[in-house]
Coordinates of C-alpha atoms in Angstrom, one line a residue:
X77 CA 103.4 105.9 132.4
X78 CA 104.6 108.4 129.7
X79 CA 103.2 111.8 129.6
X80 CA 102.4 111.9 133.7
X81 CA 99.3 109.7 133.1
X82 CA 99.2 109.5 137.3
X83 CA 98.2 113.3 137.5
X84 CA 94.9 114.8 138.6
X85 CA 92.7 111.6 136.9
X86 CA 92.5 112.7 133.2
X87 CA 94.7 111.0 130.8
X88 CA 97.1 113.9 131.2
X89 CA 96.5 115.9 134.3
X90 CA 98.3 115.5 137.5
X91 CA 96.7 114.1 140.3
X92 CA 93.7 116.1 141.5
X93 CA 95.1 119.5 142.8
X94 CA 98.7 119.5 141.9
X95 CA 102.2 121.6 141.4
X96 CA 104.8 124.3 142.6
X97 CA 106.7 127.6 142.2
X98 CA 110.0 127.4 142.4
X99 CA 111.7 129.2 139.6
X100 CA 108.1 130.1 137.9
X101 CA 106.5 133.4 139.1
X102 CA 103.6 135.1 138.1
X103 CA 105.4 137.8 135.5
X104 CA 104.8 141.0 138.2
X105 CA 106.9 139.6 140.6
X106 CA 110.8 138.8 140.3
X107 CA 111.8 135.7 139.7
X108 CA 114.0 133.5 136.9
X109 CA 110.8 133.0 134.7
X110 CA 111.9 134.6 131.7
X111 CA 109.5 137.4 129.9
X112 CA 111.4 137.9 126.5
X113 CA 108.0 137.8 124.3
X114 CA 105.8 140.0 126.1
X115 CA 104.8 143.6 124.6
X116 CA 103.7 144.3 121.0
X117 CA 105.2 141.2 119.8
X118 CA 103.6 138.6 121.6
X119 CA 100.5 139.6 119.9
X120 CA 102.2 137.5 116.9
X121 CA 102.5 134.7 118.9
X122 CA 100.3 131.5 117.7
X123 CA 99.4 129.3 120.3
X124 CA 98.4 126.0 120.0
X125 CA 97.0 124.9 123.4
X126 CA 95.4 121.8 122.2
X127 CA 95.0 119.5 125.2
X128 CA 95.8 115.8 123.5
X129 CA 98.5 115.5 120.3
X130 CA 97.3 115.4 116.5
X131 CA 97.8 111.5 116.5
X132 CA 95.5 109.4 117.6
X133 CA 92.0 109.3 119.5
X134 CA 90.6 112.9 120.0
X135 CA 89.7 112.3 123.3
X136 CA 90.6 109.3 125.8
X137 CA 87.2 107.7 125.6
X138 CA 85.9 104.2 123.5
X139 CA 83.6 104.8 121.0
X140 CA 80.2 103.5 121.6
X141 CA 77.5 102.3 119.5
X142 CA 73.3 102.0 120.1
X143 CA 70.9 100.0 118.2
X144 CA 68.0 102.2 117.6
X145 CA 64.1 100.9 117.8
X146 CA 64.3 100.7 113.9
X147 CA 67.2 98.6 113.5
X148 CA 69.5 102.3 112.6
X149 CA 72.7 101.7 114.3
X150 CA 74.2 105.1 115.9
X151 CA 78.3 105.1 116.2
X152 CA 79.2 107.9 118.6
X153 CA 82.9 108.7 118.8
X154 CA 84.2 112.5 118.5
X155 CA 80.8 114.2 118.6
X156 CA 77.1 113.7 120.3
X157 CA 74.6 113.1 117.6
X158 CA 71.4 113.3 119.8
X159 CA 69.8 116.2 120.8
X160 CA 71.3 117.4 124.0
X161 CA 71.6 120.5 127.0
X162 CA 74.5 121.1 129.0
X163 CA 74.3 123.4 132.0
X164 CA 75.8 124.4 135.2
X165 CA 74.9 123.7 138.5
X166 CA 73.8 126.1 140.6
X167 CA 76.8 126.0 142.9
X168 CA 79.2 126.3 140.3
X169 CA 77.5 128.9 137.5
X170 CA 79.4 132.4 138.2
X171 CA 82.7 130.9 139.6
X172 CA 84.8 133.5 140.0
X173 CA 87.8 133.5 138.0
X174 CA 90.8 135.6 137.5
X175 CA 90.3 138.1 134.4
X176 CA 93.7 137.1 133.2
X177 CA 96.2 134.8 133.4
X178 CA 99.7 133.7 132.0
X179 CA 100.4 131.2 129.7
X180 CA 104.1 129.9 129.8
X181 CA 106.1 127.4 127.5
X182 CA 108.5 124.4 128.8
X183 CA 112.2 124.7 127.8
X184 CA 113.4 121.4 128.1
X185 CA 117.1 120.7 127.7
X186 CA 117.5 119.6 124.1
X187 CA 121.0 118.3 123.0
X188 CA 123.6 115.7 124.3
X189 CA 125.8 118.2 125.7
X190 CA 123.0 119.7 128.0
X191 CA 121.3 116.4 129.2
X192 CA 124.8 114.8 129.8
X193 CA 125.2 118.3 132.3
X194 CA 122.0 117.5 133.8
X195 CA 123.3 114.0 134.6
X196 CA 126.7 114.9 136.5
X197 CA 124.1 117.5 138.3
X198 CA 122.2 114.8 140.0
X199 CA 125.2 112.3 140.6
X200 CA 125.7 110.0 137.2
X201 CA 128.8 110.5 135.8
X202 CA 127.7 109.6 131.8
X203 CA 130.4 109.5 129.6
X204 CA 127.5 109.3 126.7
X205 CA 123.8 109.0 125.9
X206 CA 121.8 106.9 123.1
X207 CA 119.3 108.9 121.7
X208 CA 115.8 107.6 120.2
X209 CA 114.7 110.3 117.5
X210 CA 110.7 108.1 117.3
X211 CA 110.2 109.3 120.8
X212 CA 112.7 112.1 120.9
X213 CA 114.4 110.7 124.3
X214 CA 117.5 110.5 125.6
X215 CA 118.4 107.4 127.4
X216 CA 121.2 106.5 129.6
X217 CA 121.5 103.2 131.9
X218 CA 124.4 101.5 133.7
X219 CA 124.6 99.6 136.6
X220 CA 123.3 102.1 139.4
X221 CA 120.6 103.9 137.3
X222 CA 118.4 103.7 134.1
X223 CA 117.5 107.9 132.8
X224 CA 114.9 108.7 130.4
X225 CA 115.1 112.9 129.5
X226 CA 112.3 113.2 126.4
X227 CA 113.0 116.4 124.7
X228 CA 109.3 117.9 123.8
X229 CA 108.0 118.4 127.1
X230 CA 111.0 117.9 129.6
X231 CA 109.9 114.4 130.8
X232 CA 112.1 112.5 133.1
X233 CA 112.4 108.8 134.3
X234 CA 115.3 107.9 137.2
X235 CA 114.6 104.3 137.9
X236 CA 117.7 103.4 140.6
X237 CA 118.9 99.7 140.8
X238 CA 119.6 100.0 144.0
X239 CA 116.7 101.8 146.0
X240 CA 118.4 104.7 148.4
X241 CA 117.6 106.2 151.2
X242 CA 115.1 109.0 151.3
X243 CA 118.2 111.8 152.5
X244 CA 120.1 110.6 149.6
X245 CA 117.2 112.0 147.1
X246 CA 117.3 115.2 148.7
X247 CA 119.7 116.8 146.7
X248 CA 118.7 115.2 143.2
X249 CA 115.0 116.8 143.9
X250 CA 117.0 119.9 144.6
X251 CA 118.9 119.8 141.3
X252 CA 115.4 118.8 139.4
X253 CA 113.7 122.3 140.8
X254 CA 111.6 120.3 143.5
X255 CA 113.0 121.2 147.2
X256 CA 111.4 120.6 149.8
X257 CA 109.3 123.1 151.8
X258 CA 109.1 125.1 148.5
X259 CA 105.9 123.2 146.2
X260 CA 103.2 121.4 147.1
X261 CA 103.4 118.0 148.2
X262 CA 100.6 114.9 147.8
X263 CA 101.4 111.8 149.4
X264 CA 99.7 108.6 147.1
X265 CA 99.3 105.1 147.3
X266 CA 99.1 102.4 144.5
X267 CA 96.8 99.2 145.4
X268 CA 96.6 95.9 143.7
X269 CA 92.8 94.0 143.1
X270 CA 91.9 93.6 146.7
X271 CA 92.9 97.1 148.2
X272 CA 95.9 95.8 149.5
X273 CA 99.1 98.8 149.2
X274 CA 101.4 98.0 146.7
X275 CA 103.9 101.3 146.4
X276 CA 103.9 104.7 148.2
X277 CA 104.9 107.7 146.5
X278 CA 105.1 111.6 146.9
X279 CA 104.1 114.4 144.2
X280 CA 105.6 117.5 144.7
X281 CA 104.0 120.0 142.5
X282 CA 104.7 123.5 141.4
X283 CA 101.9 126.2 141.8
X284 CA 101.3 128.8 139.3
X285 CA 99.4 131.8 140.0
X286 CA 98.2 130.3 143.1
X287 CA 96.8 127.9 140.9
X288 CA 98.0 123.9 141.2
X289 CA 99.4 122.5 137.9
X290 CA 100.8 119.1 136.7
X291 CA 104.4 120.5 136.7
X292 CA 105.5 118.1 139.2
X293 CA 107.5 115.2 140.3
X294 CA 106.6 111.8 141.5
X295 CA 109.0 110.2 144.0
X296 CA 108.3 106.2 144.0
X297 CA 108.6 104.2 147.3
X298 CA 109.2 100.5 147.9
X299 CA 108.8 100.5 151.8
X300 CA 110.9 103.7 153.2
X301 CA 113.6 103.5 150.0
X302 CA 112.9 105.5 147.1
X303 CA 113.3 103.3 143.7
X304 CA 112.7 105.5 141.1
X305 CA 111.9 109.9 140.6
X306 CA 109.3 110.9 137.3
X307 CA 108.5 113.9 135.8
X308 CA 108.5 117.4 134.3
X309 CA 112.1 118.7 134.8
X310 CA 112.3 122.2 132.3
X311 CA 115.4 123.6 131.5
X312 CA 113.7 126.5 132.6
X313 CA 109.9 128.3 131.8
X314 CA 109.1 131.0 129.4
X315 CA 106.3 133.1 130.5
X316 CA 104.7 133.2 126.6
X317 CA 101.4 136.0 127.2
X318 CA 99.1 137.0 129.6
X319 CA 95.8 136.0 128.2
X320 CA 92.1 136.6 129.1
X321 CA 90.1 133.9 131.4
X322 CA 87.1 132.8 129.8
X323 CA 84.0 133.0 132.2
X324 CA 82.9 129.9 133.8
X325 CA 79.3 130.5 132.3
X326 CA 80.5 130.3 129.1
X327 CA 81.3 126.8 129.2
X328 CA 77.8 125.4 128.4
X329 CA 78.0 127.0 124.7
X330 CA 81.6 126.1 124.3
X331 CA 81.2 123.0 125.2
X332 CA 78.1 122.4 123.1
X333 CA 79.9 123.6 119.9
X334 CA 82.8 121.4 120.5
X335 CA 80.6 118.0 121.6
X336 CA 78.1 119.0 118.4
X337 CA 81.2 119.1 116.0
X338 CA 80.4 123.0 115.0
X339 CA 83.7 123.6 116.4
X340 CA 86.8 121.3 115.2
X341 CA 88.9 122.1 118.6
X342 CA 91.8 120.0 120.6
X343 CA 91.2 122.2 123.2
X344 CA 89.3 119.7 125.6
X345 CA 88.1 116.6 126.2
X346 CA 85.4 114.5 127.9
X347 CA 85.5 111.0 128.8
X348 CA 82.0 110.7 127.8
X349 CA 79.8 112.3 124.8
X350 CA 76.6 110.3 124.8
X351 CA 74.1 112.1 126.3
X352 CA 70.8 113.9 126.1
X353 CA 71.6 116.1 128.8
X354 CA 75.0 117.1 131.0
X355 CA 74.7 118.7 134.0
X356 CA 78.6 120.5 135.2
X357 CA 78.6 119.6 138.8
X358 CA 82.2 120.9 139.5
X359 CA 84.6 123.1 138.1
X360 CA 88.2 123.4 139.4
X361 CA 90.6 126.3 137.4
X362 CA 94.1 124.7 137.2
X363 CA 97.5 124.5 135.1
X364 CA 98.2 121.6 132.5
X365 CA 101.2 120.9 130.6
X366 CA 99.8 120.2 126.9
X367 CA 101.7 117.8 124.3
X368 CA 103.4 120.9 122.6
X369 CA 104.9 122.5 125.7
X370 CA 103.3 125.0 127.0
X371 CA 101.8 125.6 130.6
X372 CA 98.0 126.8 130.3
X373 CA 95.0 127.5 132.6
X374 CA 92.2 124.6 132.1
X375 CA 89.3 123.9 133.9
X376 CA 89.0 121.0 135.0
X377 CA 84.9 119.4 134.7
X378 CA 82.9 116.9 136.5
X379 CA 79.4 116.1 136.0
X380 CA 76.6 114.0 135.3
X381 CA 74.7 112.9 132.4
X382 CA 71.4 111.2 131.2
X383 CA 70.8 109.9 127.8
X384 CA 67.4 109.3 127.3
X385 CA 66.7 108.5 123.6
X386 CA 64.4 106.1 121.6
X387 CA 64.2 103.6 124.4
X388 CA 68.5 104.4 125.5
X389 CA 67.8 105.0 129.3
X390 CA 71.4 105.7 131.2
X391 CA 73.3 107.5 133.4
X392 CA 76.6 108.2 135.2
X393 CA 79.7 110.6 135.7
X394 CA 81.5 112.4 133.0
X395 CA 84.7 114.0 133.5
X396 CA 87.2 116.0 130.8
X397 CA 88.6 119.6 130.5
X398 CA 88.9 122.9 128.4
X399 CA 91.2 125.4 128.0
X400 CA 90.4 127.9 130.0
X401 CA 92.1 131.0 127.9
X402 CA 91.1 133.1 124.9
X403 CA 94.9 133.0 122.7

């Protein structure tokens, strides 16, 4: 379940409408969210906001291939090659949106010294940590806990042996930047083939903006004993730039560029790119944490498409993303 693949239904978004503000706030207010960057400078700054790393499948999606009335075989995989529309629902075409935003960057803790602290902060006294450079993680286990801390984006696995009691997590939560009654909280449920409930758990989430994010936590239940706490824990969070929000009825042509290959971007994603026409149903403005670290405004997209080409006749849901920024 590296990366938070449980968040908000996307490969890499937290569940649906998730994540908190504990010590991130908006750059206007006070708060611990260091600003060092903003001013002239920042203007040098090069962001790269792409939503899915440089290895790998652009996009979380098979590729699919049609057999054409003459025989021509069509191979669709990073772009549409038939002639297609996207547009917006009414209901959704001139969201309103925030004319700026801030972009901020994950510090995670980054050598032995520092992860060992965060160790004897939540309870495990460590008296080392192994250290796998392919996956940049650290790793500690002994007979009470197994830790994974992964060093690019501040992941972190605490699987206990021995599940504890719900008080006892309290103050490890704490220590991680998740207390309670200060983020947002989802309770979800995992269900095997026929529906029955296999595990409970609890996201707590940090807000940004007012807007949810997948900077969050997932606290896994067996029964009423928690067995194991996942996430983001940053060092702390750089706010990087305030950026202009690009308009909701822009997304059509940006999109289009993207889908048509005109644009070579990692800056979205759709599940689904064979189609004749894509209708954007729903739109939802949120915060994503992206494979190089930083903490950026995407929408969020559902919608439905059509492909009706040469005697292709189908239909169903699409969903992906796009940054939701000008850098």
């Amino acid at each position: 379940m590296k990366r938070l693949g449980y968040i908000l239904g996307l490969s890499l978004i937290l569940v649906s409408a998730a994540v908190l503000s504990l010590y991130v706030t908006s750059p206007s207010r006070e708060g611990a969210v260091n600003n060092a960057g903003h001013g002239d400078a920042r203007a040098a700054v090069v962001l790269d906001l792409s939503l899915v790393g440089s290895s790998g499948a652009r996009v979380s999606r098979p590729i699919r291939y049609f057999r054409l009335s003459n025989g021509t075989t069509i191979v669709v995989e990073d772009r549409n090659p038939f002639p297609f529309e996207i547009r917006l629902e009414p209901s959704v075409a001139g969201m309103e949106v925030p004319g700026r935003l801030t972009v901020y960057r994950v510090e995670a803790y980054r050598g032995a010294d520092e992860v060992l602290e965060l160790l004897e902060k939540i309870g495990v006294e460590a008296k080392g940590v192994r250290y796998d450079n392919a996956t940049k993680t650290f790793i500690y286990s002994d007979e009470r806990v197994y830790v994974e801390y992964e060093t690019e984006t501040g992941f972190m696995r605490i699987v206990f042996r021995e599940p504890l009691d719900r008080e006892a997590v309290d103050s490890i939560l704490e220590v991680l930047g998740y207390r309670e009654g200060e983020c947002g909280k989802r309770v979800v449920t995992t269900v095997d083939v026929n529906g029955t409930p296999l595990e409970k758990g609890v996201v707590y989430y940090r807000m940004f903006d007012g807007l949810p994010s997948n900077i969050a936590v997932l606290v896994r239940y067996r029964g009423d004993r928690v067995v194991a706490v996942e996430g983001v824990v940053p060092k702390s969070l750089v706010a990087v730039g305030s950026y202009q929000v690009t308009p909701v009825d822009e997304l059509p042509r940006l999109l289009a560029e993207r889908v048509s290959g005109k644009v070579d971007a990692r800056d979205w994603m759709l599940d689904n790119v064979a189609f004749t026409n894509l209708t954007i149903t729903k739109i939802q403005l949120v915060y994503r944490l992206t494979p190089k670290g930083y903490i950026v405004p995407v929408y969020v997209l559902e919608g439905h498409y059509e492909l009706r080409y040469d005697g292709i006749n189908e239909e169903g849901t699409v969903k992906g993303a796009i940054v939701a920024v000008k850098p």
